[in-house]
Tab-separated table of C-alpha atoms in Angstrom:
chain	number	residue	atom	x	y	z
A	10	MET	CA	-57.946	0.484	-34.616
A	11	ALA	CA	-60.138	-1.153	-31.896
A	12	GLY	CA	-62.279	-2.851	-34.526
A	13	THR	CA	-59.268	-4.286	-36.266
A	14	LEU	CA	-57.934	-5.702	-32.990
A	15	LEU	CA	-61.310	-7.326	-32.213
A	16	GLN	CA	-61.322	-8.990	-35.616
A	17	PHE	CA	-57.887	-10.498	-35.088
A	18	PRO	CA	-58.850	-13.483	-32.845
A	19	TRP	CA	-61.656	-14.479	-35.254
A	20	ARG	CA	-59.344	-14.408	-38.279
A	21	VAL	CA	-56.730	-16.415	-36.398
A	22	THR	CA	-59.158	-19.162	-35.472
A	23	LYS	CA	-60.359	-19.412	-39.036
A	24	LYS	CA	-56.846	-19.836	-40.379
A	25	ILE	CA	-55.914	-22.550	-37.870
A	26	HIS	CA	-59.286	-24.302	-38.404
A	27	VAL	CA	-60.675	-23.756	-34.911
A	28	SER	CA	-64.372	-22.967	-34.904
A	29	HIS	CA	-65.967	-20.335	-32.755
A	30	SER	CA	-68.333	-22.917	-31.350
A	31	ARG	CA	-65.429	-24.889	-29.894
A	32	PHE	CA	-64.267	-21.906	-27.855
A	33	LEU	CA	-67.844	-21.389	-26.610
A	34	ALA	CA	-68.142	-25.059	-25.761
A	35	PHE	CA	-64.875	-24.926	-23.843
A	36	PHE	CA	-66.002	-22.076	-21.586
A	37	SER	CA	-69.588	-23.298	-21.202
A	38	SER	CA	-68.509	-26.831	-20.326
A	39	GLU	CA	-66.179	-25.534	-17.644
A	40	ARG	CA	-68.977	-23.408	-16.203
A	41	HIS	CA	-71.395	-26.403	-16.357
A	42	LEU	CA	-68.956	-28.618	-14.486
A	43	ARG	CA	-68.679	-26.159	-11.648
A	44	ILE	CA	-72.523	-25.852	-11.356
A	45	LEU	CA	-73.037	-29.619	-11.279
A	46	ASN	CA	-70.372	-30.230	-8.709
A	47	TYR	CA	-71.688	-27.627	-6.334
A	48	SER	CA	-74.718	-29.907	-5.776
A	49	SER	CA	-72.425	-32.256	-3.757
A	50	PRO	CA	-71.347	-30.330	-0.634
A	51	ASN	CA	-69.008	-33.065	0.646
A	52	GLN	CA	-66.880	-32.867	-2.465
A	53	ASN	CA	-66.649	-29.090	-2.778
A	54	SER	CA	-63.007	-28.844	-1.769
A	55	HIS	CA	-61.840	-31.652	-4.025
A	56	VAL	CA	-63.804	-30.387	-7.007
A	57	HIS	CA	-62.568	-26.855	-6.462
A	58	GLU	CA	-58.949	-28.006	-6.632
A	59	LYS	CA	-59.666	-29.945	-9.836
A	60	THR	CA	-61.378	-26.895	-11.324
A	61	VAL	CA	-58.409	-24.678	-10.558
A	62	ARG	CA	-56.023	-27.159	-12.134
A	63	ARG	CA	-58.180	-27.387	-15.273
A	64	PHE	CA	-58.393	-23.622	-15.513
A	65	LEU	CA	-54.634	-23.208	-15.250
A	66	THR	CA	-54.102	-25.908	-17.858
A	67	TYR	CA	-56.549	-24.299	-20.273
A	68	ALA	CA	-54.990	-20.871	-19.662
A	69	VAL	CA	-51.558	-22.164	-20.553
A	70	VAL	CA	-52.871	-23.880	-23.694
A	71	PHE	CA	-54.835	-20.837	-24.755
A	72	GLY	CA	-51.893	-18.439	-24.090
A	73	THR	CA	-49.552	-20.680	-26.046
A	74	SER	CA	-51.964	-20.812	-28.961
A	75	ILE	CA	-52.295	-17.032	-29.065
A	76	SER	CA	-48.504	-16.602	-28.912
A	77	TRP	CA	-48.028	-19.100	-31.727
A	78	ALA	CA	-50.665	-17.352	-33.817
A	79	ILE	CA	-49.030	-13.957	-33.311
A	80	TYR	CA	-45.661	-15.366	-34.327
A	81	LYS	CA	-47.227	-17.195	-37.348
A	82	PHE	CA	-48.932	-14.079	-38.705
A	83	ARG	CA	-46.368	-11.474	-37.593
A	84	ASN	CA	-45.755	-10.234	-41.137
A	85	GLU	CA	-49.476	-9.622	-41.799
A	86	LEU	CA	-49.821	-7.881	-38.429
A	87	HIS	CA	-46.851	-5.681	-39.166
A	88	GLU	CA	-48.335	-4.648	-42.555
A	89	ARG	CA	-51.725	-3.871	-40.995
A	90	PHE	CA	-50.619	-2.075	-37.816
A	91	GLY	CA	-47.135	-0.861	-38.687
A	92	ASN	CA	-44.856	0.199	-35.790
A	93	SER	CA	-47.644	0.377	-33.220
A	94	VAL	CA	-47.275	0.297	-29.473
A	95	LEU	CA	-48.040	-3.439	-29.534
A	96	PHE	CA	-44.954	-4.166	-31.591
A	97	PRO	CA	-42.348	-1.527	-30.682
A	98	THR	CA	-39.143	-1.546	-32.662
A	99	ILE	CA	-35.998	-2.015	-30.573
A	100	HIS	CA	-32.885	-0.396	-31.956
A	101	ALA	CA	-29.328	-1.264	-31.013
A	102	PHE	CA	-27.331	1.326	-29.089
A	103	THR	CA	-25.561	3.526	-31.601
A	104	GLY	CA	-23.924	5.948	-29.171
A	105	SER	CA	-20.176	6.217	-29.099
A	106	VAL	CA	-18.294	4.273	-26.390
A	107	PRO	CA	-15.264	6.170	-25.008
A	108	THR	CA	-12.257	4.638	-26.682
A	109	ASP	CA	-9.725	7.448	-26.413
A	110	VAL	CA	-7.359	6.476	-23.596
A	111	SER	CA	-4.388	8.384	-24.931
A	112	HIS	CA	-4.558	10.958	-22.108
A	113	ASN	CA	-4.981	8.530	-19.190
A	114	ARG	CA	-1.265	8.625	-18.380
A	115	GLU	CA	-1.360	12.386	-18.057
A	116	ARG	CA	-4.557	12.371	-16.010
A	117	PHE	CA	-3.966	9.510	-13.579
A	118	ASN	CA	-0.186	9.018	-13.149
A	119	PHE	CA	0.061	11.338	-10.160
A	120	ILE	CA	2.886	9.264	-8.633
A	121	ALA	CA	4.985	9.820	-11.760
A	122	ASP	CA	4.281	13.560	-11.537
A	123	VAL	CA	5.579	13.611	-7.957
A	124	VAL	CA	8.703	11.654	-8.903
A	125	GLU	CA	9.448	13.936	-11.847
A	126	ILE	CA	9.493	16.928	-9.514
A	127	SER	CA	11.248	15.386	-6.510
A	128	ALA	CA	13.705	12.729	-7.735
A	129	PRO	CA	16.369	15.107	-9.163
A	130	SER	CA	17.134	16.413	-5.666
A	131	VAL	CA	17.604	12.940	-4.092
A	132	VAL	CA	21.190	11.664	-3.712
A	133	PHE	CA	22.865	8.330	-3.051
A	134	ILE	CA	25.332	8.259	-0.139
A	135	GLU	CA	28.157	5.706	0.137
A	136	ILE	CA	30.446	5.265	3.111
A	137	LYS	CA	33.904	4.108	2.012
A	138	ASP	CA	36.317	2.479	4.474
A	139	GLN	CA	39.854	3.627	3.674
A	140	LYS	CA	41.425	0.778	5.638
A	141	ARG	CA	39.539	-1.957	3.818
A	142	ILE	CA	40.154	-2.503	0.105
A	143	ASP	CA	37.634	-4.090	-2.203
A	144	PHE	CA	39.160	-7.289	-3.613
A	145	PHE	CA	37.727	-6.787	-7.126
A	146	THR	CA	38.192	-3.050	-7.654
A	147	GLY	CA	41.219	-2.324	-5.479
A	148	LYS	CA	39.412	0.752	-4.122
A	149	PRO	CA	38.149	1.458	-0.588
A	150	ALA	CA	35.350	-0.944	0.265
A	151	THR	CA	31.820	0.282	0.766
A	152	THR	CA	30.804	-0.349	4.371
A	153	SER	CA	27.307	1.098	4.183
A	154	ASN	CA	25.066	3.282	2.092
A	155	GLY	CA	22.047	5.514	2.486
A	156	SER	CA	20.134	8.360	0.916
A	157	GLY	CA	19.684	12.090	1.313
A	158	PHE	CA	18.165	15.062	-0.443
A	159	ILE	CA	19.396	18.514	-1.350
A	160	VAL	CA	17.918	21.325	0.759
A	161	LYS	CA	20.037	24.197	-0.590
A	162	GLU	CA	21.364	24.767	-4.066
A	163	ASP	CA	24.856	25.432	-2.701
A	164	GLY	CA	25.390	21.721	-1.944
A	165	LEU	CA	23.767	21.276	1.492
A	166	ILE	CA	22.242	17.791	1.881
A	167	LEU	CA	19.978	16.474	4.637
A	168	THR	CA	20.175	12.837	5.756
A	169	ASN	CA	20.008	10.611	8.836
A	170	ALA	CA	22.762	10.884	11.409
A	171	HIS	CA	23.188	7.113	11.606
A	172	VAL	CA	24.003	7.052	7.874
A	173	VAL	CA	27.158	9.165	8.184
A	174	ILE	CA	28.474	9.028	11.773
A	175	ASN	CA	30.117	6.414	14.006
A	176	LYS	CA	31.970	4.983	11.042
A	177	PRO	CA	35.698	5.308	11.727
A	178	ASN	CA	38.305	5.572	8.975
A	179	THR	CA	35.714	6.318	6.339
A	180	ILE	CA	34.955	8.945	3.713
A	181	THR	CA	31.485	9.954	2.529
A	182	LYS	CA	30.717	9.850	-1.184
A	183	VAL	CA	27.620	11.424	-2.743
A	184	ARG	CA	26.277	10.487	-6.159
A	185	LEU	CA	23.789	12.795	-7.867
A	186	GLN	CA	21.038	11.730	-10.217
A	187	ASP	CA	23.184	12.529	-13.261
A	188	GLY	CA	25.813	10.038	-12.040
A	189	SER	CA	28.454	12.553	-10.924
A	190	THR	CA	30.158	11.731	-7.610
A	191	TYR	CA	31.517	14.114	-4.949
A	192	THR	CA	33.221	13.768	-1.597
A	193	ALA	CA	31.079	15.191	1.196
A	194	GLN	CA	31.942	16.792	4.508
A	195	ILE	CA	29.783	16.362	7.597
A	196	GLU	CA	28.588	19.745	8.876
A	197	ASP	CA	25.955	19.281	11.591
A	198	VAL	CA	24.605	16.326	13.519
A	199	ASP	CA	21.713	15.984	15.945
A	200	LEU	CA	21.791	12.547	17.558
A	201	VAL	CA	18.487	13.053	19.364
A	202	SER	CA	16.465	13.523	16.184
A	203	ASP	CA	18.871	11.355	14.116
A	204	LEU	CA	19.473	14.130	11.580
A	205	ALA	CA	22.640	15.333	9.888
A	206	THR	CA	23.718	17.665	7.121
A	207	ILE	CA	26.593	17.088	4.728
A	208	ARG	CA	27.943	19.378	2.020
A	209	ILE	CA	29.469	18.815	-1.395
A	210	ASN	CA	31.431	21.291	-3.495
A	211	LYS	CA	28.735	21.870	-6.096
A	212	THR	CA	26.300	24.725	-6.726
A	213	ASN	CA	23.117	25.329	-8.738
A	214	LEU	CA	21.649	22.040	-7.591
A	215	PRO	CA	17.941	21.109	-7.710
A	216	VAL	CA	16.381	21.647	-4.289
A	217	MET	CA	13.706	19.560	-2.616
A	218	LYS	CA	10.649	21.525	-1.530
A	219	LEU	CA	9.980	21.173	2.193
A	220	GLY	CA	6.354	20.754	3.195
A	221	SER	CA	4.777	20.561	6.629
A	222	SER	CA	4.139	17.534	8.798
A	223	MET	CA	1.500	19.351	10.861
A	224	ASN	CA	-1.399	18.766	8.481
A	225	ILE	CA	-0.674	15.187	7.372
A	226	ARG	CA	-3.725	12.923	7.478
A	227	PRO	CA	-3.851	9.144	8.013
A	228	GLY	CA	-4.558	7.479	4.675
A	229	GLU	CA	-2.799	10.195	2.676
A	230	PHE	CA	-0.783	9.012	-0.335
A	231	VAL	CA	2.998	9.324	0.065
A	232	VAL	CA	6.045	8.416	-2.036
A	233	ALA	CA	9.347	7.185	-0.614
A	234	ILE	CA	12.439	7.902	-2.709
A	235	GLY	CA	15.838	6.470	-1.891
A	236	SER	CA	18.528	3.927	-2.644
A	237	PRO	CA	17.577	0.584	-1.094
A	238	LEU	CA	20.266	-2.050	-1.521
A	239	SER	CA	22.370	0.525	-3.424
A	240	LEU	CA	19.684	0.863	-6.122
A	241	SER	CA	19.596	4.633	-6.426
A	242	ASN	CA	16.404	6.545	-7.208
A	243	THR	CA	14.096	3.690	-6.273
A	244	ILE	CA	10.440	4.683	-5.947
A	245	THR	CA	7.873	3.117	-3.623
A	246	SER	CA	4.460	4.422	-2.644
A	247	GLY	CA	1.867	3.845	0.050
A	248	VAL	CA	-0.233	5.683	2.577
A	249	VAL	CA	0.323	7.271	5.964
A	250	SER	CA	-0.729	4.786	8.652
A	251	SER	CA	-0.194	7.091	11.627
A	252	VAL	CA	0.942	10.694	11.888
A	253	ASN	CA	2.234	10.771	15.454
A	254	ARG	CA	3.694	7.440	16.525
A	255	ASP	CA	5.472	8.278	19.786
A	256	SER	CA	9.113	7.246	20.075
A	257	LYS	CA	8.331	5.510	23.369
A	258	GLU	CA	6.020	3.142	21.523
A	259	LEU	CA	9.062	2.137	19.441
A	260	GLY	CA	11.294	1.755	22.465
A	261	LEU	CA	13.315	4.876	21.565
A	262	HIS	CA	13.106	6.469	24.985
A	263	ASN	CA	15.993	8.851	24.329
A	264	LYS	CA	14.479	10.418	21.183
A	265	ARG	CA	11.526	12.407	22.588
A	266	MET	CA	9.823	12.787	19.237
A	267	GLU	CA	6.966	11.436	17.139
A	268	TYR	CA	7.304	9.505	13.906
A	269	ILE	CA	5.234	9.164	10.749
A	270	GLN	CA	4.247	5.540	10.182
A	271	THR	CA	3.745	4.440	6.577
A	272	ASP	CA	3.287	1.236	4.599
A	273	ALA	CA	5.450	2.528	1.735
A	274	ALA	CA	8.251	0.000	1.289
A	275	ILE	CA	11.422	1.214	3.031
A	276	THR	CA	14.483	-0.974	3.389
A	277	PHE	CA	18.262	-0.764	3.812
A	278	GLY	CA	19.572	2.245	1.927
A	279	ASN	CA	16.322	4.227	2.113
A	280	SER	CA	17.472	5.854	5.338
A	281	GLY	CA	17.853	9.603	4.896
A	282	GLY	CA	15.705	9.769	1.760
A	283	PRO	CA	12.555	11.874	1.583
A	284	LEU	CA	8.963	10.863	2.197
A	285	VAL	CA	7.068	13.044	-0.276
A	286	ASN	CA	3.410	14.054	-0.501
A	287	LEU	CA	1.438	14.445	-3.739
A	288	ASN	CA	2.446	18.112	-3.959
A	289	GLY	CA	6.061	17.028	-4.392
A	290	GLU	CA	7.014	18.291	-0.916
A	291	ALA	CA	9.142	16.384	1.578
A	292	ILE	CA	7.070	15.735	4.696
A	293	GLY	CA	9.458	13.288	6.346
A	294	ILE	CA	12.875	11.660	6.327
A	295	ASN	CA	12.822	7.874	5.997
A	296	ALA	CA	14.439	6.449	9.106
A	297	MET	CA	13.681	2.797	9.807
A	298	LYS	CA	11.746	-0.304	8.811
A	299	VAL	CA	10.328	-2.746	11.344
A	300	THR	CA	8.753	-5.276	9.017
A	301	ALA	CA	6.880	-5.343	5.713
A	302	GLY	CA	4.222	-2.635	5.767
A	303	ILE	CA	5.519	-0.939	8.920
A	304	SER	CA	8.124	1.790	8.391
A	305	PHE	CA	8.819	5.119	10.067
A	306	ALA	CA	9.923	8.555	8.973
A	307	ILE	CA	11.066	11.613	10.925
A	308	PRO	CA	8.573	14.482	10.468
A	309	ILE	CA	9.977	17.301	8.335
A	310	ASP	CA	9.125	19.887	10.986
A	311	TYR	CA	11.911	18.442	13.164
A	312	ALA	CA	14.284	18.808	10.231
A	313	LYS	CA	13.230	22.435	9.680
A	314	ASP	CA	14.084	23.265	13.301
A	315	PHE	CA	17.408	21.433	12.960
A	316	LEU	CA	18.292	23.328	9.759
A	317	MET	CA	17.327	26.659	11.330
A	318	ARG	CA	19.528	26.068	14.379
A	319	ALA	CA	22.443	25.017	12.169
A	320	GLU	CA	22.043	28.173	10.062
A	321	GLN	CA	22.005	30.345	13.171
A	322	ARG	CA	25.229	28.773	14.420
A	323	ARG	CA	26.940	29.377	11.101
A	324	SER	CA	25.734	32.980	10.917
A	325	LYS	CA	27.146	33.636	14.388
A	326	GLY	CA	30.444	31.955	13.560
A	327	LEU	CA	29.913	29.218	16.133
A	328	GLN	CA	31.253	25.707	15.838
A	329	SER	CA	29.269	22.951	14.229
A	330	GLY	CA	26.738	21.088	16.283
A	331	MET	CA	28.614	17.879	15.552
A	332	GLU	CA	28.569	15.587	18.536
A	333	ARG	CA	31.136	12.921	19.140
A	334	THR	CA	30.391	9.825	21.169
A	335	LYS	CA	32.928	7.987	23.256
A	336	ARG	CA	31.345	4.588	22.940
A	337	ARG	CA	33.003	2.027	20.708
A	338	TYR	CA	31.968	1.018	17.239
A	339	LEU	CA	29.950	-2.186	16.717
A	340	GLY	CA	28.619	-1.694	13.175
A	341	VAL	CA	24.928	-2.511	13.512
A	342	THR	CA	21.622	-0.722	13.180
A	343	MET	CA	19.134	-1.882	15.780
A	344	LEU	CA	15.593	-1.325	16.957
A	345	THR	CA	14.259	-1.757	20.469
A	346	LEU	CA	11.560	-4.415	20.642
A	347	THR	CA	8.487	-3.091	22.404
A	348	ASN	CA	5.747	-5.494	23.449
A	349	GLU	CA	3.688	-4.519	20.386
A	350	ILE	CA	6.551	-4.926	17.894
A	351	LEU	CA	7.687	-8.199	19.480
A	352	PHE	CA	4.148	-9.624	19.328
A	353	GLU	CA	3.845	-8.586	15.670
A	354	LEU	CA	7.158	-10.267	14.789
A	355	GLN	CA	6.223	-13.451	16.644
A	356	GLN	CA	2.949	-13.647	14.733
A	357	ARG	CA	4.498	-12.975	11.320
A	358	MET	CA	7.804	-14.811	11.524
A	359	GLY	CA	6.860	-17.770	13.707
A	360	ASN	CA	10.461	-18.560	14.699
A	361	ILE	CA	10.770	-16.266	17.718
A	362	PRO	CA	10.180	-18.158	20.984
A	363	GLN	CA	7.361	-16.919	23.183
A	364	SER	CA	9.879	-16.793	26.046
A	365	VAL	CA	11.553	-13.742	24.429
A	366	ARG	CA	10.155	-10.715	26.268
A	367	HIS	CA	12.777	-8.030	25.558
A	368	GLY	CA	15.731	-7.239	23.341
A	369	VAL	CA	16.794	-5.326	20.245
A	370	LEU	CA	16.314	-6.370	16.645
A	371	ILE	CA	19.382	-6.194	14.397
A	372	TRP	CA	18.055	-5.031	11.052
A	373	LYS	CA	21.374	-4.138	9.421
A	374	VAL	CA	24.989	-5.258	9.841
A	375	LEU	CA	27.689	-3.283	8.066
A	376	VAL	CA	29.976	-5.429	5.947
A	377	GLY	CA	33.464	-5.621	7.467
A	378	SER	CA	32.343	-4.220	10.827
A	379	PRO	CA	33.189	-5.891	14.176
A	380	ALA	CA	29.662	-7.291	14.387
A	381	TYR	CA	29.967	-8.710	10.855
A	382	ILE	CA	33.327	-10.310	11.651
A	383	GLY	CA	31.978	-11.710	14.922
A	384	GLY	CA	29.046	-13.402	13.160
A	385	ILE	CA	26.075	-11.147	13.942
A	386	LYS	CA	23.417	-11.269	11.210
A	387	ALA	CA	20.483	-9.108	10.233
A	388	GLY	CA	17.339	-10.438	11.904
A	389	ASP	CA	19.128	-11.498	15.100
A	390	ILE	CA	17.542	-10.472	18.379
A	391	ILE	CA	20.021	-9.533	21.093
A	392	THR	CA	18.519	-10.362	24.488
A	393	HIS	CA	21.625	-10.063	26.706
A	394	ILE	CA	25.047	-8.432	26.582
A	395	ASN	CA	27.734	-9.754	28.926
A	396	GLY	CA	24.968	-11.551	30.801
A	397	ASP	CA	22.936	-8.403	31.447
A	398	PRO	CA	19.410	-8.124	29.972
A	399	VAL	CA	19.048	-5.879	26.914
A	400	VAL	CA	15.854	-3.905	27.381
A	401	THR	CA	16.488	-1.065	24.924
A	402	ALA	CA	19.175	-0.037	22.454
A	403	GLN	CA	20.591	2.127	25.228
A	404	SER	CA	21.643	-1.098	27.008
A	405	ILE	CA	23.979	-1.848	24.087
A	406	HIS	CA	25.351	1.715	24.018
A	407	LYS	CA	26.198	1.650	27.741
A	408	ALA	CA	27.991	-1.679	27.420
A	409	LEU	CA	30.088	-0.318	24.541
A	410	GLU	CA	31.408	2.487	26.731
A	411	LYS	CA	33.514	-0.110	28.569
A	412	SER	CA	36.663	-1.719	27.184
A	413	GLY	CA	37.133	-5.330	26.210
A	414	SER	CA	35.139	-7.872	24.240
A	415	VAL	CA	31.401	-8.294	24.605
A	416	ILE	CA	29.375	-11.492	24.677
A	417	LEU	CA	26.062	-11.073	22.860
A	418	THR	CA	23.252	-13.548	23.514
A	419	VAL	CA	21.133	-13.660	20.366
A	420	VAL	CA	18.025	-15.497	19.208
A	421	ARG	CA	18.318	-16.727	15.606
A	422	ASP	CA	15.790	-19.002	13.890
A	423	GLY	CA	14.511	-20.194	17.257
A	424	ARG	CA	17.999	-20.978	18.589
A	425	VAL	CA	19.864	-19.162	21.372
A	426	LEU	CA	23.527	-18.373	20.608
A	427	ASP	CA	26.359	-16.632	22.477
A	428	ILE	CA	28.571	-14.633	20.118
A	429	LYS	CA	31.806	-12.866	21.044
A	430	VAL	CA	32.463	-9.503	19.359
A	431	ASP	CA	35.479	-7.164	19.635
A	432	PRO	CA	34.225	-3.556	19.115
A	433	GLU	CA	36.523	-0.963	17.565
A	434	ASP	CA	37.509	2.299	19.204
A	435	ASN	CA	36.316	5.463	17.430
């Protein structure tokens, strides 16, 4: 093998008509040039650079010639040496590339798995005003809507208190996933935690599994199910941003509780619907949205305590925990603007003057309500009521305990307006 390789350069030079003497002359002449030039010490550096350049030039020419010769006589080399280590054979990859994706839906659609388990127990709640008739249908007009979920198969439904109370002259309608509709009765209400239970005359209903809000982790996947804008069984997903956002941070000083913050999209009509983990368990009750990507849910552990107390009252034959308020009806859902929330809104919206330092954000106005008739719109910021500063939502509630009209100072699209509203008595 070694002898054959040594013969190769000689055979190549013969075939391309290059004599052996020329190669010897090439190397000997280069060596002779270096010896002669060393006799001139003052030119050593210059001659050395020229020698290096010549050597590199000759190396390139020689390497190119060898490469050309190998390519020219590749067939003869292949016959003589076969598949040697000098000429390895490269084979194309013949392994199988995974092409079966038929099971990806089953393996990776974990959100769909959660929805399949949880959605049947979620209900759509409509509040119908018996004194206002819908012009097109001739039936009682819908003043508001929300969501809820079944917690007992005998027809007990959990929702937010603000979805079903403080709405005079109304009836509560519940629509199940199969489209059937029932009239509901309010059983228990807890205004502090904003929770309520209603009941329909229906049994053998699918029940939502209740999880625990104690072991929720920030970044955990969650699914919000509800009826935003009357679109029942709407699914949104996101992650938990914070597990214990204190009510004082949100300006809800009368709540004394902590909220779950999530970026799952929650909007009007989601209130009362469940926030579900990947095990299909309700870990919260969707309560409010501040802005895109910032929404809050009531931890399910508060709801468990509320349901337990309500069950104890019923077992002892006591009256419902329903609380009635004496303040008048305005027809808005509002959120106290803390410094953090106000700064966030000013940065995102750009139309809120920097001079606004306090107030409440109106994020829903019920159609046909006194606020709606007076001209209040969603997105308004109420800064004063009857000339008094509005620091929290409690400022509005206290003013509504008095009789007479109220003058609301609102900020809308950078403008300051005074709007007169006549609240209704409950």
